[in-house]
Amino acid sequence: MKKVITYGTFDLLHVGHINILKRAKELGDYLIVALSTDEFNAVKHKSAYHSYEDRKMILEAIKYVDEVIPETTWEQKVQDVLEHKVDVFVIGNDWEGEFDFLKEYCEVVYLPRTDGISTTKIKNDLNKKTL
Ligand code: C2G
């Protein structure tokens, strides 16, 4: 079984998230999503609208996702890859090159982001509508 892992906050789920999850799953047979906890989001200077528990439930409902684990630190990726026997690490190319250190442990794939959508854009557009 070829195992794939990806990481992220996945707040206010949108087609950009679905596209990366779909393409990540196509690279193997089993997709693990390491989901940023609310505390780790603070470390990333992000605040998610949905709680970790809600974002986890939403991701678990997606047919491409086989398992959701918490992402609590920047440093856990090597341990995750080893512990979960991951074959492929996938993330959007906004992170291009940032995780090349994982090439010692697994394949590293940066996939093109989906243009025109982001959680930030959703928040901004909604704010404009309510002004
Ligand atoms: N994404 C995408 N296209 C978009 C928006 C997001 O392909 N229009 C991808 C991102 O590249 C990432 C995933 O969707 O691979 C999740 O995006 P975020 O929730 O913004 O994740 P991020 O905060 O970048 O977290 O340790 C890694 C970090 O936790 C990554």
mmCIF file of C-alpha atoms and ligand atoms in Angstrom:
data_model
loop_
_atom_site.group_PDB
_atom_site.id
_atom_site.type_symbol
_atom_site.label_atom_id
_atom_site.label_comp_id
_atom_site.label_asym_id
_atom_site.label_seq_id
_atom_site.Cartn_x
_atom_site.Cartn_y
_atom_site.Cartn_z
ATOM 1 C CA MET A 1 0.000 0.000 0.000
ATOM 2 C CA LYS A 2 1.468 3.327 -1.117
ATOM 3 C CA LYS A 3 0.947 5.931 1.621
ATOM 4 C CA VAL A 4 0.757 9.671 0.969
ATOM 5 C CA ILE A 5 0.812 12.487 3.524
ATOM 6 C CA THR A 6 -0.023 16.164 3.278
ATOM 7 C CA TYR A 7 -0.208 18.980 5.823
ATOM 8 C CA GLY A 8 -2.369 22.045 6.277
ATOM 9 C CA THR A 9 -5.005 24.079 8.110
ATOM 10 C CA PHE A 10 -7.834 23.357 5.631
ATOM 11 C CA ASP A 11 -10.101 26.075 7.051
ATOM 12 C CA LEU A 12 -13.293 27.143 5.200
ATOM 13 C CA LEU A 13 -12.860 24.198 2.838
ATOM 14 C CA HIS A 14 -12.762 25.172 -0.845
ATOM 15 C CA VAL A 15 -11.925 23.686 -4.253
ATOM 16 C CA GLY A 16 -8.225 24.454 -3.828
ATOM 17 C CA HIS A 17 -8.185 22.127 -0.830
ATOM 18 C CA ILE A 18 -10.221 19.461 -2.633
ATOM 19 C CA ASN A 19 -7.948 19.672 -5.681
ATOM 20 C CA ILE A 20 -4.793 19.043 -3.680
ATOM 21 C CA LEU A 21 -6.408 16.218 -1.674
ATOM 22 C CA LYS A 22 -7.660 14.594 -4.913
ATOM 23 C CA ARG A 23 -4.272 14.841 -6.623
ATOM 24 C CA ALA A 24 -2.439 13.701 -3.474
ATOM 25 C CA LYS A 25 -4.628 10.603 -3.246
ATOM 26 C CA GLU A 26 -3.971 9.854 -6.946
ATOM 27 C CA LEU A 27 -0.277 9.476 -6.059
ATOM 28 C CA GLY A 28 -0.938 6.469 -3.815
ATOM 29 C CA ASP A 29 -3.544 4.265 -2.146
ATOM 30 C CA TYR A 30 -3.875 5.838 1.312
ATOM 31 C CA LEU A 31 -3.892 9.541 2.175
ATOM 32 C CA ILE A 32 -3.047 10.897 5.606
ATOM 33 C CA VAL A 33 -3.776 14.566 6.306
ATOM 34 C CA ALA A 34 -1.754 16.112 9.127
ATOM 35 C CA LEU A 35 -4.157 18.851 10.200
ATOM 36 C CA SER A 36 -2.817 21.947 11.952
ATOM 37 C CA THR A 37 -4.202 22.206 15.476
ATOM 38 C CA ASP A 38 -5.611 25.532 16.688
ATOM 39 C CA GLU A 39 -2.460 25.978 18.770
ATOM 40 C CA PHE A 40 -0.161 25.298 15.798
ATOM 41 C CA ASN A 41 -2.201 27.693 13.671
ATOM 42 C CA ALA A 42 -1.233 30.392 16.178
ATOM 43 C CA VAL A 43 2.418 29.429 15.564
ATOM 44 C CA LYS A 44 1.724 29.839 11.812
ATOM 45 C CA HIS A 45 0.135 33.224 12.588
ATOM 46 C CA LYS A 46 -3.189 31.878 11.293
ATOM 47 C CA SER A 47 -6.533 31.723 13.066
ATOM 48 C CA ALA A 48 -8.991 29.248 11.631
ATOM 49 C CA TYR A 49 -12.715 29.958 11.658
ATOM 50 C CA HIS A 50 -13.497 26.270 12.337
ATOM 51 C CA SER A 51 -12.036 24.483 15.351
ATOM 52 C CA TYR A 52 -9.592 21.609 14.919
ATOM 53 C CA GLU A 53 -12.349 19.125 15.802
ATOM 54 C CA ASP A 54 -14.697 20.554 13.159
ATOM 55 C CA ARG A 55 -11.955 20.784 10.497
ATOM 56 C CA LYS A 56 -11.023 17.155 11.291
ATOM 57 C CA MET A 57 -14.647 15.971 10.933
ATOM 58 C CA ILE A 58 -14.987 17.852 7.622
ATOM 59 C CA LEU A 59 -11.778 16.314 6.236
ATOM 60 C CA GLU A 60 -12.766 12.815 7.382
ATOM 61 C CA ALA A 61 -15.947 13.175 5.289
ATOM 62 C CA ILE A 62 -13.914 13.623 2.101
ATOM 63 C CA LYS A 63 -13.608 10.443 0.016
ATOM 64 C CA TYR A 64 -9.908 11.108 -0.798
ATOM 65 C CA VAL A 65 -8.917 11.263 2.894
ATOM 66 C CA ASP A 66 -8.182 8.032 4.763
ATOM 67 C CA GLU A 67 -6.788 9.355 8.046
ATOM 68 C CA VAL A 68 -6.413 12.685 9.836
ATOM 69 C CA ILE A 69 -3.668 13.224 12.411
ATOM 70 C CA PRO A 70 -2.802 16.427 14.302
ATOM 71 C CA GLU A 71 -0.022 18.730 13.161
ATOM 72 C CA THR A 72 1.331 20.378 16.307
ATOM 73 C CA THR A 73 4.882 21.405 15.323
ATOM 74 C CA TRP A 74 7.037 22.277 12.292
ATOM 75 C CA GLU A 75 9.442 19.530 13.326
ATOM 76 C CA GLN A 76 7.163 16.468 13.262
ATOM 77 C CA LYS A 77 7.301 15.656 9.541
ATOM 78 C CA VAL A 78 10.287 13.249 9.570
ATOM 79 C CA GLN A 79 8.829 11.356 12.538
ATOM 80 C CA ASP A 80 5.412 11.241 10.830
ATOM 81 C CA VAL A 81 6.928 9.883 7.606
ATOM 82 C CA LEU A 82 8.838 7.191 9.501
ATOM 83 C CA GLU A 83 6.087 6.252 11.967
ATOM 84 C CA HIS A 84 3.347 6.059 9.342
ATOM 85 C CA LYS A 85 5.651 4.471 6.730
ATOM 86 C CA VAL A 86 4.819 7.219 4.259
ATOM 87 C CA ASP A 87 6.020 6.893 0.646
ATOM 88 C CA VAL A 88 5.074 10.339 -0.687
ATOM 89 C CA PHE A 89 4.925 13.791 0.914
ATOM 90 C CA VAL A 90 2.682 16.198 -1.023
ATOM 91 C CA ILE A 91 2.019 19.906 -0.567
ATOM 92 C CA GLY A 92 1.128 22.922 -2.684
ATOM 93 C CA ASN A 93 3.920 24.668 -4.597
ATOM 94 C CA ASP A 94 3.552 27.757 -2.420
ATOM 95 C CA TRP A 95 5.900 25.647 -0.272
ATOM 96 C CA GLU A 96 8.225 24.771 -3.189
ATOM 97 C CA GLY A 97 11.601 23.641 -1.831
ATOM 98 C CA GLU A 98 10.703 24.137 1.854
ATOM 99 C CA PHE A 99 10.480 20.438 2.640
ATOM 100 C CA ASP A 100 13.255 18.998 0.421
ATOM 101 C CA PHE A 101 14.912 17.628 3.576
ATOM 102 C CA LEU A 102 12.213 14.932 3.498
ATOM 103 C CA LYS A 103 13.681 13.537 0.228
ATOM 104 C CA GLU A 104 15.975 11.411 2.434
ATOM 105 C CA TYR A 105 12.868 9.590 3.724
ATOM 106 C CA CYS A 106 10.224 9.696 0.991
ATOM 107 C CA GLU A 107 9.246 11.191 -2.374
ATOM 108 C CA VAL A 108 8.532 14.950 -2.111
ATOM 109 C CA VAL A 109 5.931 16.387 -4.509
ATOM 110 C CA TYR A 110 4.950 20.047 -4.776
ATOM 111 C CA LEU A 111 1.694 20.436 -6.694
ATOM 112 C CA PRO A 112 0.488 23.629 -8.401
ATOM 113 C CA ARG A 113 -1.971 25.598 -6.270
ATOM 114 C CA THR A 114 -5.489 26.208 -7.577
ATOM 115 C CA ASP A 115 -5.653 29.775 -8.861
ATOM 116 C CA GLY A 116 -8.236 32.321 -7.717
ATOM 117 C CA ILE A 117 -9.257 30.785 -4.415
ATOM 118 C CA SER A 118 -7.952 30.869 -0.847
ATOM 119 C CA THR A 119 -9.387 30.991 2.638
ATOM 120 C CA THR A 120 -8.087 34.566 2.934
ATOM 121 C CA LYS A 121 -9.877 35.551 -0.288
ATOM 122 C CA ILE A 122 -13.132 34.048 1.000
ATOM 123 C CA LYS A 123 -12.844 36.018 4.265
ATOM 124 C CA ASN A 124 -12.018 39.260 2.411
ATOM 125 C CA ASP A 125 -14.821 38.853 -0.131
ATOM 126 C CA LEU A 126 -17.354 38.143 2.612
ATOM 127 C CA ASN A 127 -16.179 41.198 4.582
ATOM 128 C CA LYS A 128 -16.665 43.386 1.495
ATOM 129 C CA LYS A 129 -20.194 42.069 1.018
ATOM 130 C CA THR A 130 -21.168 42.927 4.569
ATOM 131 C CA LEU A 131 -19.688 46.477 4.466
HETATM 132 N N1 C2G B 1 -3.897 24.970 -1.586
HETATM 133 C C1 C2G B 1 -3.969 24.877 -2.964
HETATM 134 N N2 C2G B 1 -4.609 25.831 -3.667
HETATM 135 C C2 C2G B 1 -5.195 26.874 -3.030
HETATM 136 C C3 C2G B 1 -5.140 26.964 -1.627
HETATM 137 C C4 C2G B 1 -4.481 25.993 -0.911
HETATM 138 O O1 C2G B 1 -3.432 23.913 -3.567
HETATM 139 N N3 C2G B 1 -5.824 27.824 -3.780
HETATM 140 C C5 C2G B 1 -3.172 23.912 -0.855
HETATM 141 C C6 C2G B 1 -1.948 24.447 -0.121
HETATM 142 O O2 C2G B 1 -0.845 24.580 -1.029
HETATM 143 C C7 C2G B 1 -1.726 23.353 0.922
HETATM 144 C C8 C2G B 1 -3.165 22.879 1.218
HETATM 145 O O3 C2G B 1 -3.992 23.371 0.150
HETATM 146 O O4 C2G B 1 -0.996 22.278 0.332
HETATM 147 C C9 C2G B 1 -3.697 23.411 2.536
HETATM 148 O O5 C2G B 1 -3.602 24.821 2.499
HETATM 149 P P1 C2G B 1 -3.544 25.596 3.919
HETATM 150 O O6 C2G B 1 -4.623 25.116 4.794
HETATM 151 O O7 C2G B 1 -3.398 27.057 3.640
HETATM 152 O O8 C2G B 1 -2.175 25.014 4.474
HETATM 153 P P2 C2G B 1 -0.908 25.799 5.040
HETATM 154 O O9 C2G B 1 -1.310 26.816 6.035
HETATM 155 O O10 C2G B 1 -0.095 26.193 3.875
HETATM 156 O O11 C2G B 1 -0.232 24.623 5.902
HETATM 157 O O12 C2G B 1 3.426 22.279 7.694
HETATM 158 C C10 C2G B 1 2.789 22.739 6.526
HETATM 159 C C11 C2G B 1 1.675 23.682 6.831
HETATM 160 O O13 C2G B 1 0.826 23.191 7.853
HETATM 161 C C12 C2G B 1 0.887 23.946 5.552
#
